[in-house]
């Protein structure tokens, strides 16, 4: 007996009405299959299914319906195919079941329904292919089996036999029956268990005997469908997200309540609508194309962003949509599932988070890039490099002109009308400065804002002002941000955005204030440093020799370059210094030193050491003695009690405070223009360089000694005879040492640069600085160069006098004769008188032979030598004293006088200026009278 499919629209529950309808269907089925009716008549016979058709159904079931899968795949590829869309039909193929000629989509695609017939003997006489699938028993085995004995549990067989007898007596029966499938492979003969709803309808055979047709439905499949349907209803109806089912025509077939609550109406009101009914045309076209792609390819779409508006609202909304293709039970695509969630708030939060991250990154960038230089203009440009174009499109920085000039409180600061100078401008859209409410201001120009302007108000109140753009202009709006540092407004920063950019918000205002404040602090620090640097530089330069130094028997040239003179960045002043000190007897002291460290303290220490050097030099001490005294002074600079306290503290062990230790290097040389001999002493400094005529430059072997301030070590002296025309160079380490050039390399380069000592000294200095590439600016540079030009022999008068009274007269005669030969008759009387006094003192208070020497250079110097060690001391004679007025007379008539120790005694000297028509000489007679 062929299986009889039920209608897909019938009720699924086995109620009375359902049984009634099923009975009606059974009658129709008997009529269509030639089965006798209940009244014993027979309808027109219908040919039974062929064995080939049954075998094909069996093969199709075993092969999981590949043909249908192929058709489904073709339907997915071509939705326009009528068979694929479900609106057409195809002719049944020979041997195929009739129900398979209809388009898929029936309920029988989801539930398991089978049929079989029972003969008058109570045994199975027909077994459908569906029964084979449900029970897993082929027809050849099932036909002839007793269904009660084969499928019913032994405990229920007696009841089953009674029901079978009632059925064969002509009664209908329906119920849920547990069954088991016999399994011959199992030793107990028990296979899998199941639960089926059975509908038994009595029939009659052609001979009129009573039989039955059984329709079996797998109850477990029904329960599973019921559960799945309830879950689907819960997901679809109770989902907090917008849920749509869209058919293959891209029309809404079903919408949930959440979607309807957003777009208005009831869920049924949205049936048949398309995406163009909800979205603007460009967005709708994009979404429709995506829906077609999902329908054709079967690829799901996750987190597709859709933008639109809700009905009655102008607020732009954003949704995140997930799309996936939906299939029927047979695997045929029937539409698309749309699951959407409103992410407008999330997008806004994401924008806020992105803006916060951008601002934080901008602040981090500002912290890393602003303030790397102590130059005001450079710091302002660094601010603009950070904000353009990351924060704004155009920006300017104006600083008070008075602050740039070093004034503490510029005039007009309170009302914002003081002059400002535009120090920086940057633009991402234009090379020309934008007009901010007034005339165009170029970089470097000095200007001021009108009193009632927003910029002046920002400067006056120290609050941000929003300046709207002008009609027809490039700028949309501008933020005028005062630059406040330490409660002081130092300038104004303007940040502008062009039309089409996002307008400034509250967060932007706060960020602009923070950026301007950071730059203002750096600018104020740079201003304070510039002021301190300039003061230290003024102090340092004031301690250096003014103008070009002049020395007897030497041609002098010098250079001093501060550490920032050639560098792009400012650096602190150092402690480098040089000095040229004139000594008695036409001798000259050459000094070059370097205090370790930088800043104002180093400059002050340098000034103290330089003053001490000049004082010690005037005492006419030997070079080694000068450095020893300087060492004591340097140690006293870091001690509260001065030199004595430092000396006492040095004798006991203690932890030194390195911040209070002053160390310095120094080279001290004394040159005698008469003998052309130079005595050197070195305290840890670089060696002098000497270039003799026709020879290569060489570094003099002067014992380096310990730096000043270390103490405990004596200093050695080296005496070198310098030939006429020789070149002597003293320098500091900034000339020959830098981070890129080690000391040895720099010394060799310096020696190699002194190739032509005959050139003018100024040119030699410039050549050295250019050759050594001293523009690194890392340290101060001091360079002192001297060319030897000894006194000519005819400019020196030297006589030795015996120790006897008549040597006084001979001394006067020698002096008169030499002055007349030098055409200095105007100095004869004064010189004779002073020479007579000094020689007389040497005879009375000195020892050994007497030596008289006259030296002519820029001045006239007279020296009297003897072997006595007692230094003359000037005293004021009383009116009744017969003597004691000789040195007073020397002091009155000479420009300078003094005495110094020598290795073999002492020397007393005086100096007279040469007559030049402007210098007035003191009359000796008047000088004598003034003593009484």
PDB file of N, CA, C and O in Angstrom, residues 23 41 65 79 87 96 108 123 130 153 228 247 297 352 398 406-407 563 862 918:
ATOM      1  N   UNK A  23      -9.458  11.276   9.222  1.00  0.00           N
ATOM      2  CA  UNK A  23     -10.350  10.258   8.642  1.00  0.00           C
ATOM      3  C   UNK A  23     -10.828  10.667   7.270  1.00  0.00           C
ATOM      4  O   UNK A  23     -10.904   9.855   6.336  1.00  0.00           O
ATOM      5  N   UNK A  41     -17.784  -0.230  -1.290  1.00  0.00           N
ATOM      6  CA  UNK A  41     -17.576   0.105  -2.691  1.00  0.00           C
ATOM      7  C   UNK A  41     -16.133   0.399  -2.910  1.00  0.00           C
ATOM      8  O   UNK A  41     -15.359   0.636  -1.982  1.00  0.00           O
ATOM      9  N   UNK A  65      19.578  12.404  -0.391  1.00  0.00           N
ATOM     10  CA  UNK A  65      18.949  13.248  -1.409  1.00  0.00           C
ATOM     11  C   UNK A  65      19.945  14.165  -2.101  1.00  0.00           C
ATOM     12  O   UNK A  65      19.861  15.382  -2.046  1.00  0.00           O
ATOM     13  N   UNK A  79      18.169  32.722  -8.171  1.00  0.00           N
ATOM     14  CA  UNK A  79      16.879  32.888  -7.507  1.00  0.00           C
ATOM     15  C   UNK A  79      15.744  33.110  -8.474  1.00  0.00           C
ATOM     16  O   UNK A  79      14.587  32.965  -8.103  1.00  0.00           O
ATOM     17  N   UNK A  87       7.659  28.922  -6.820  1.00  0.00           N
ATOM     18  CA  UNK A  87       6.413  29.328  -7.472  1.00  0.00           C
ATOM     19  C   UNK A  87       6.126  28.503  -8.724  1.00  0.00           C
ATOM     20  O   UNK A  87       5.196  28.764  -9.443  1.00  0.00           O
ATOM     21  N   UNK A  96       9.180   8.202  -9.595  1.00  0.00           N
ATOM     22  CA  UNK A  96       9.345   9.040  -8.412  1.00  0.00           C
ATOM     23  C   UNK A  96       8.029   9.137  -7.661  1.00  0.00           C
ATOM     24  O   UNK A  96       6.954   9.078  -8.254  1.00  0.00           O
ATOM     25  N   UNK A 108       6.319  18.007   5.973  1.00  0.00           N
ATOM     26  CA  UNK A 108       6.952  16.691   5.957  1.00  0.00           C
ATOM     27  C   UNK A 108       8.462  16.780   5.735  1.00  0.00           C
ATOM     28  O   UNK A 108       9.146  15.770   5.795  1.00  0.00           O
ATOM     29  N   UNK A 123      -1.017  -9.324  10.044  1.00  0.00           N
ATOM     30  CA  UNK A 123       0.386  -9.203   9.692  1.00  0.00           C
ATOM     31  C   UNK A 123       0.575  -8.073   8.691  1.00  0.00           C
ATOM     32  O   UNK A 123      -0.364  -7.685   7.975  1.00  0.00           O
ATOM     33  N   UNK A 130       8.975   5.244   3.560  1.00  0.00           N
ATOM     34  CA  UNK A 130       9.116   6.077   4.748  1.00  0.00           C
ATOM     35  C   UNK A 130       9.186   5.221   6.010  1.00  0.00           C
ATOM     36  O   UNK A 130       9.894   5.544   6.959  1.00  0.00           O
ATOM     37  N   UNK A 153       6.684  -3.781  23.264  1.00  0.00           N
ATOM     38  CA  UNK A 153       7.364  -4.371  24.412  1.00  0.00           C
ATOM     39  C   UNK A 153       6.545  -5.551  24.937  1.00  0.00           C
ATOM     40  O   UNK A 153       5.312  -5.520  24.905  1.00  0.00           O
ATOM     41  N   UNK A 228      11.902  23.638  19.517  1.00  0.00           N
ATOM     42  CA  UNK A 228      12.586  24.592  18.628  1.00  0.00           C
ATOM     43  C   UNK A 228      11.689  25.762  18.289  1.00  0.00           C
ATOM     44  O   UNK A 228      12.146  26.919  18.222  1.00  0.00           O
ATOM     45  N   UNK A 247      12.563  38.180   2.919  1.00  0.00           N
ATOM     46  CA  UNK A 247      12.422  37.097   1.932  1.00  0.00           C
ATOM     47  C   UNK A 247      13.380  37.300   0.782  1.00  0.00           C
ATOM     48  O   UNK A 247      14.222  38.222   0.785  1.00  0.00           O
ATOM     49  N   UNK A 297      25.433  34.245  -1.931  1.00  0.00           N
ATOM     50  CA  UNK A 297      26.632  33.511  -1.528  1.00  0.00           C
ATOM     51  C   UNK A 297      26.446  32.681  -0.265  1.00  0.00           C
ATOM     52  O   UNK A 297      27.152  31.691  -0.058  1.00  0.00           O
ATOM     53  N   UNK A 352      34.152  59.823  21.840  1.00  0.00           N
ATOM     54  CA  UNK A 352      34.694  60.499  23.011  1.00  0.00           C
ATOM     55  C   UNK A 352      36.009  59.854  23.447  1.00  0.00           C
ATOM     56  O   UNK A 352      36.986  60.543  23.779  1.00  0.00           O
ATOM     57  N   UNK A 398      52.087  84.919  19.840  1.00  0.00           N
ATOM     58  CA  UNK A 398      52.554  86.279  20.084  1.00  0.00           C
ATOM     59  C   UNK A 398      53.082  86.355  21.510  1.00  0.00           C
ATOM     60  O   UNK A 398      52.423  85.888  22.444  1.00  0.00           O
ATOM     61  N   UNK A 406      63.621  91.529  28.095  1.00  0.00           N
ATOM     62  CA  UNK A 406      64.180  91.309  29.423  1.00  0.00           C
ATOM     63  C   UNK A 406      63.479  92.063  30.521  1.00  0.00           C
ATOM     64  O   UNK A 406      63.880  91.976  31.679  1.00  0.00           O
ATOM     65  N   UNK A 407      62.395  92.820  30.198  1.00  0.00           N
ATOM     66  CA  UNK A 407      61.678  93.550  31.243  1.00  0.00           C
ATOM     67  C   UNK A 407      60.863  92.577  32.084  1.00  0.00           C
ATOM     68  O   UNK A 407      60.314  91.601  31.588  1.00  0.00           O
ATOM     69  N   UNK A 563      79.732  79.313  24.889  1.00  0.00           N
ATOM     70  CA  UNK A 563      79.252  78.005  24.435  1.00  0.00           C
ATOM     71  C   UNK A 563      78.061  78.077  23.528  1.00  0.00           C
ATOM     72  O   UNK A 563      77.812  77.156  22.773  1.00  0.00           O
ATOM     73  N   UNK A 862     113.474 102.061  34.622  1.00  0.00           N
ATOM     74  CA  UNK A 862     114.814 102.052  35.207  1.00  0.00           C
ATOM     75  C   UNK A 862     114.831 101.040  36.337  1.00  0.00           C
ATOM     76  O   UNK A 862     113.954 101.065  37.216  1.00  0.00           O
ATOM     77  N   UNK A 918     101.318 115.506  25.268  1.00  0.00           N
ATOM     78  CA  UNK A 918     100.090 115.549  26.051  1.00  0.00           C
ATOM     79  C   UNK A 918     100.346 115.243  27.517  1.00  0.00           C
ATOM     80  O   UNK A 918      99.598 115.686  28.375  1.00  0.00           O
TER      81      UNK A 918
END
